[in-house]
Amino acid sequence: MCPTGWFAADFNSDSCSKCPRGFYDNAAEKYIRCSECTRGTFGDQLGSENVSDGCKNCASGRFSDIDGYGHTPTTAHTPCKACKVGKWSSQHGAESESKCVNCKAGRYSSTLAATAESECISCSAGKYLDYVGASKPGECKDCDVHESQLTEGSAFCLPCVPGKSQPSKGQHVCVDCNENYFSSDGKHC
């Protein structure tokens, strides 16, 4: 009979092996195999005696999409896959990349394995970003001439209203037309 945290390859074997990383002792099947840690978890110990000792949740910002994910502890490698830049997840024990949430339009994140929506940075006033999941500040686009955007983190720019204009790109406000001039279309005074 094998000790807890060990298994035998078959019923007739006198030889026992430690449960590998990513697996734990399942008393009901211990003579055949160890049980796998489920998706969203990882195992970093040999010979784990039960699921709570052998399987740990992936940290927020990370996920594991395979059963029996074993991790050899090192200082250079963090267990579980990271959410890509432009995405974030606050969930512990995420089972798939689909649990990583895109930064909203008007925002971007250059942080790998971001853990909160607050790590998505707003495009500055005078700029916009019209799609989700952006990863670089350079993806924010300047508002075009005759447009402006006062609000940071916007997905669009607004056209200048009649009586105002903006001859430059990337501006956060439209300016009043000079005295005795008028713009009926928000473009030319």
Tab-separated table of C-alpha atoms in Angstrom:
chain	number	residue	atom	x	y	z
A	1	MET	CA	0.000	0.000	0.000
A	2	CYS	CA	1.333	3.451	-0.940
A	3	PRO	CA	1.570	6.280	1.605
A	4	THR	CA	-0.564	9.398	1.216
A	5	GLY	CA	0.628	11.542	-1.713
A	6	TRP	CA	2.005	8.532	-3.569
A	7	PHE	CA	0.542	6.123	-6.123
A	8	ALA	CA	1.337	2.778	-7.715
A	9	ALA	CA	1.266	2.274	-11.467
A	10	ASP	CA	-1.021	-0.758	-11.069
A	11	PHE	CA	-2.613	-2.926	-8.376
A	12	ASN	CA	0.134	-5.557	-8.478
A	13	SER	CA	3.044	-3.147	-8.167
A	14	ASP	CA	5.107	-2.918	-4.988
A	15	SER	CA	6.706	0.299	-6.234
A	16	CYS	CA	5.170	3.674	-5.359
A	17	SER	CA	5.861	7.118	-6.868
A	18	LYS	CA	5.086	10.588	-5.578
A	19	CYS	CA	2.147	12.357	-7.212
A	20	PRO	CA	3.689	14.773	-9.740
A	21	ARG	CA	3.274	18.568	-9.630
A	22	GLY	CA	-0.226	19.490	-10.792
A	23	PHE	CA	-1.689	16.321	-9.250
A	24	TYR	CA	-2.784	15.235	-5.780
A	25	ASP	CA	-3.604	12.011	-3.945
A	26	ASN	CA	-7.130	10.780	-4.554
A	27	ALA	CA	-7.793	8.122	-1.924
A	28	ALA	CA	-10.406	6.455	-4.147
A	29	GLU	CA	-7.950	5.925	-7.044
A	30	LYS	CA	-4.553	6.079	-5.339
A	31	TYR	CA	-3.376	2.719	-6.674
A	32	ILE	CA	-3.978	3.698	-10.279
A	33	ARG	CA	-3.198	7.377	-10.541
A	34	CYS	CA	-3.223	10.727	-8.811
A	35	SER	CA	-5.985	13.223	-9.626
A	36	GLU	CA	-5.326	16.307	-11.741
A	37	CYS	CA	-5.615	19.854	-10.484
A	38	THR	CA	-8.482	21.452	-12.405
A	39	ARG	CA	-8.277	24.356	-14.844
A	40	GLY	CA	-7.666	27.664	-13.124
A	41	THR	CA	-5.273	26.013	-10.676
A	42	PHE	CA	-1.695	24.749	-10.619
A	43	GLY	CA	0.352	22.422	-8.464
A	44	ASP	CA	3.917	23.182	-7.388
A	45	GLN	CA	4.619	20.321	-4.974
A	46	LEU	CA	5.475	16.669	-5.420
A	47	GLY	CA	3.474	14.190	-3.368
A	48	SER	CA	0.497	16.419	-2.531
A	49	GLU	CA	-1.793	14.681	-0.090
A	50	ASN	CA	-5.085	16.374	-1.045
A	51	VAL	CA	-6.584	18.957	-3.392
A	52	SER	CA	-6.275	21.857	-0.950
A	53	ASP	CA	-2.556	21.191	-0.422
A	54	GLY	CA	-1.761	20.283	-4.009
A	55	CYS	CA	-3.753	22.738	-6.127
A	56	LYS	CA	-3.525	26.521	-5.814
A	57	ASN	CA	-5.639	29.088	-7.640
A	58	CYS	CA	-3.988	31.089	-10.397
A	59	ALA	CA	-3.456	34.685	-9.277
A	60	SER	CA	-5.597	37.473	-10.704
A	61	GLY	CA	-4.310	38.590	-14.106
A	62	ARG	CA	-3.461	34.962	-14.931
A	63	PHE	CA	-5.250	31.778	-16.033
A	64	SER	CA	-4.676	28.056	-16.573
A	65	ASP	CA	-6.596	26.408	-19.396
A	66	ILE	CA	-5.305	22.876	-18.845
A	67	ASP	CA	-5.945	20.229	-16.203
A	68	GLY	CA	-2.940	18.966	-14.256
A	69	TYR	CA	-0.815	22.067	-14.722
A	70	GLY	CA	2.417	21.503	-12.826
A	71	HIS	CA	4.735	24.354	-11.969
A	72	THR	CA	8.336	23.984	-10.852
A	73	PRO	CA	8.934	26.841	-8.429
A	74	THR	CA	11.558	29.312	-9.643
A	75	THR	CA	12.069	32.997	-9.060
A	76	ALA	CA	12.034	33.769	-12.788
A	77	HIS	CA	8.687	32.237	-13.690
A	78	THR	CA	5.205	32.913	-12.313
A	79	PRO	CA	2.696	30.056	-12.568
A	80	CYS	CA	-0.257	30.200	-14.988
A	81	LYS	CA	-0.460	32.111	-18.263
A	82	ALA	CA	-0.630	35.903	-18.152
A	83	CYS	CA	-3.490	37.968	-19.544
A	84	LYS	CA	-2.078	39.734	-22.608
A	85	VAL	CA	-1.370	43.449	-22.672
A	86	GLY	CA	-4.585	45.372	-23.347
A	87	LYS	CA	-6.496	42.996	-21.050
A	88	TRP	CA	-7.007	42.507	-17.293
A	89	SER	CA	-8.631	40.093	-14.847
A	90	SER	CA	-9.362	40.425	-11.139
A	91	GLN	CA	-10.553	36.803	-10.929
A	92	HIS	CA	-8.526	34.266	-8.951
A	93	GLY	CA	-8.569	30.774	-10.451
A	94	ALA	CA	-9.471	31.826	-14.018
A	95	GLU	CA	-9.851	28.774	-16.284
A	96	SER	CA	-9.386	30.389	-19.686
A	97	GLU	CA	-8.106	33.427	-21.533
A	98	SER	CA	-11.728	34.468	-22.078
A	99	LYS	CA	-11.759	35.524	-18.394
A	100	CYS	CA	-9.275	38.271	-19.317
A	101	VAL	CA	-11.297	41.421	-20.058
A	102	ASN	CA	-10.363	43.883	-22.806
A	103	CYS	CA	-9.597	47.458	-21.816
A	104	LYS	CA	-12.556	49.546	-22.965
A	105	ALA	CA	-12.455	51.774	-26.038
A	106	GLY	CA	-10.608	54.984	-25.179
A	107	ARG	CA	-8.209	53.132	-22.855
A	108	TYR	CA	-5.062	50.995	-23.182
A	109	SER	CA	-2.783	48.901	-20.962
A	110	SER	CA	0.858	47.988	-21.548
A	111	THR	CA	0.855	45.814	-18.409
A	112	LEU	CA	1.173	42.051	-18.830
A	113	ALA	CA	-1.069	40.170	-16.349
A	114	ALA	CA	-2.969	43.323	-15.313
A	115	THR	CA	-5.214	42.654	-12.314
A	116	ALA	CA	-7.676	45.565	-12.387
A	117	GLU	CA	-9.515	47.779	-14.842
A	118	SER	CA	-7.709	50.736	-13.261
A	119	GLU	CA	-4.537	49.493	-15.017
A	120	CYS	CA	-6.170	50.531	-18.299
A	121	ILE	CA	-4.985	54.093	-18.936
A	122	SER	CA	-7.239	56.712	-20.522
A	123	CYS	CA	-6.252	58.409	-23.756
A	124	SER	CA	-5.714	62.096	-23.066
A	125	ALA	CA	-8.143	64.878	-23.981
A	126	GLY	CA	-7.927	65.703	-27.692
A	127	LYS	CA	-7.436	62.012	-28.505
A	128	TYR	CA	-9.676	58.971	-28.929
A	129	LEU	CA	-9.444	55.204	-29.356
A	130	ASP	CA	-12.334	53.513	-31.121
A	131	TYR	CA	-11.649	49.842	-30.323
A	132	VAL	CA	-11.109	47.644	-27.253
A	133	GLY	CA	-7.991	45.791	-26.088
A	134	ALA	CA	-5.400	48.430	-26.995
A	135	SER	CA	-1.920	47.960	-25.553
A	136	LYS	CA	0.091	51.110	-26.372
A	137	PRO	CA	-0.369	54.853	-25.848
A	138	GLY	CA	0.458	55.349	-29.534
A	139	GLU	CA	-2.821	53.654	-30.426
A	140	CYS	CA	-4.697	56.748	-29.174
A	141	LYS	CA	-5.489	58.889	-32.226
A	142	ASP	CA	-5.610	62.672	-32.473
A	143	CYS	CA	-9.008	64.240	-33.026
A	144	ASP	CA	-9.140	65.513	-36.599
A	145	VAL	CA	-9.389	69.178	-37.604
A	146	HIS	CA	-12.864	70.620	-36.903
A	147	GLU	CA	-13.266	68.142	-34.010
A	148	SER	CA	-12.427	68.066	-30.314
A	149	GLN	CA	-12.735	65.863	-27.242
A	150	LEU	CA	-12.609	67.323	-23.755
A	151	THR	CA	-13.128	64.006	-21.938
A	152	GLU	CA	-10.182	61.664	-21.335
A	153	GLY	CA	-10.687	57.999	-22.279
A	154	SER	CA	-13.115	58.649	-25.135
A	155	ALA	CA	-13.964	56.376	-28.036
A	156	PHE	CA	-14.747	59.262	-30.397
A	157	CYS	CA	-14.304	62.976	-31.035
A	158	LEU	CA	-17.093	65.506	-31.407
A	159	PRO	CA	-17.555	67.877	-34.346
A	160	CYS	CA	-17.337	71.577	-33.608
A	161	VAL	CA	-20.744	73.215	-33.242
A	162	PRO	CA	-21.828	76.193	-35.373
A	163	GLY	CA	-20.060	79.356	-34.220
A	164	LYS	CA	-16.894	77.433	-33.340
A	165	SER	CA	-14.035	75.853	-35.251
A	166	GLN	CA	-10.763	74.006	-34.709
A	167	PRO	CA	-8.080	74.260	-37.388
A	168	SER	CA	-5.624	71.914	-35.585
A	169	LYS	CA	-5.589	68.183	-34.886
A	170	GLY	CA	-5.511	66.687	-31.385
A	171	GLN	CA	-7.318	69.511	-29.601
A	172	HIS	CA	-9.557	69.162	-26.579
A	173	VAL	CA	-11.847	72.158	-27.367
A	174	CYS	CA	-13.214	74.003	-30.361
A	175	VAL	CA	-12.599	77.748	-30.305
A	176	ASP	CA	-15.035	80.607	-30.907
A	177	CYS	CA	-14.926	82.207	-34.316
A	178	ASN	CA	-13.349	85.667	-34.418
A	179	GLU	CA	-15.662	88.643	-33.953
A	180	ASN	CA	-17.843	89.319	-37.019
A	181	TYR	CA	-17.224	85.783	-38.337
A	182	PHE	CA	-19.551	82.828	-38.094
A	183	SER	CA	-19.349	79.131	-38.799
A	184	SER	CA	-22.571	77.488	-39.869
A	185	ASP	CA	-21.041	74.043	-40.207
A	186	GLY	CA	-18.529	74.048	-37.300
A	187	LYS	CA	-15.666	73.970	-39.765
A	188	HIS	CA	-14.852	77.344	-41.281
A	189	CYS	CA	-15.298	80.744	-39.691
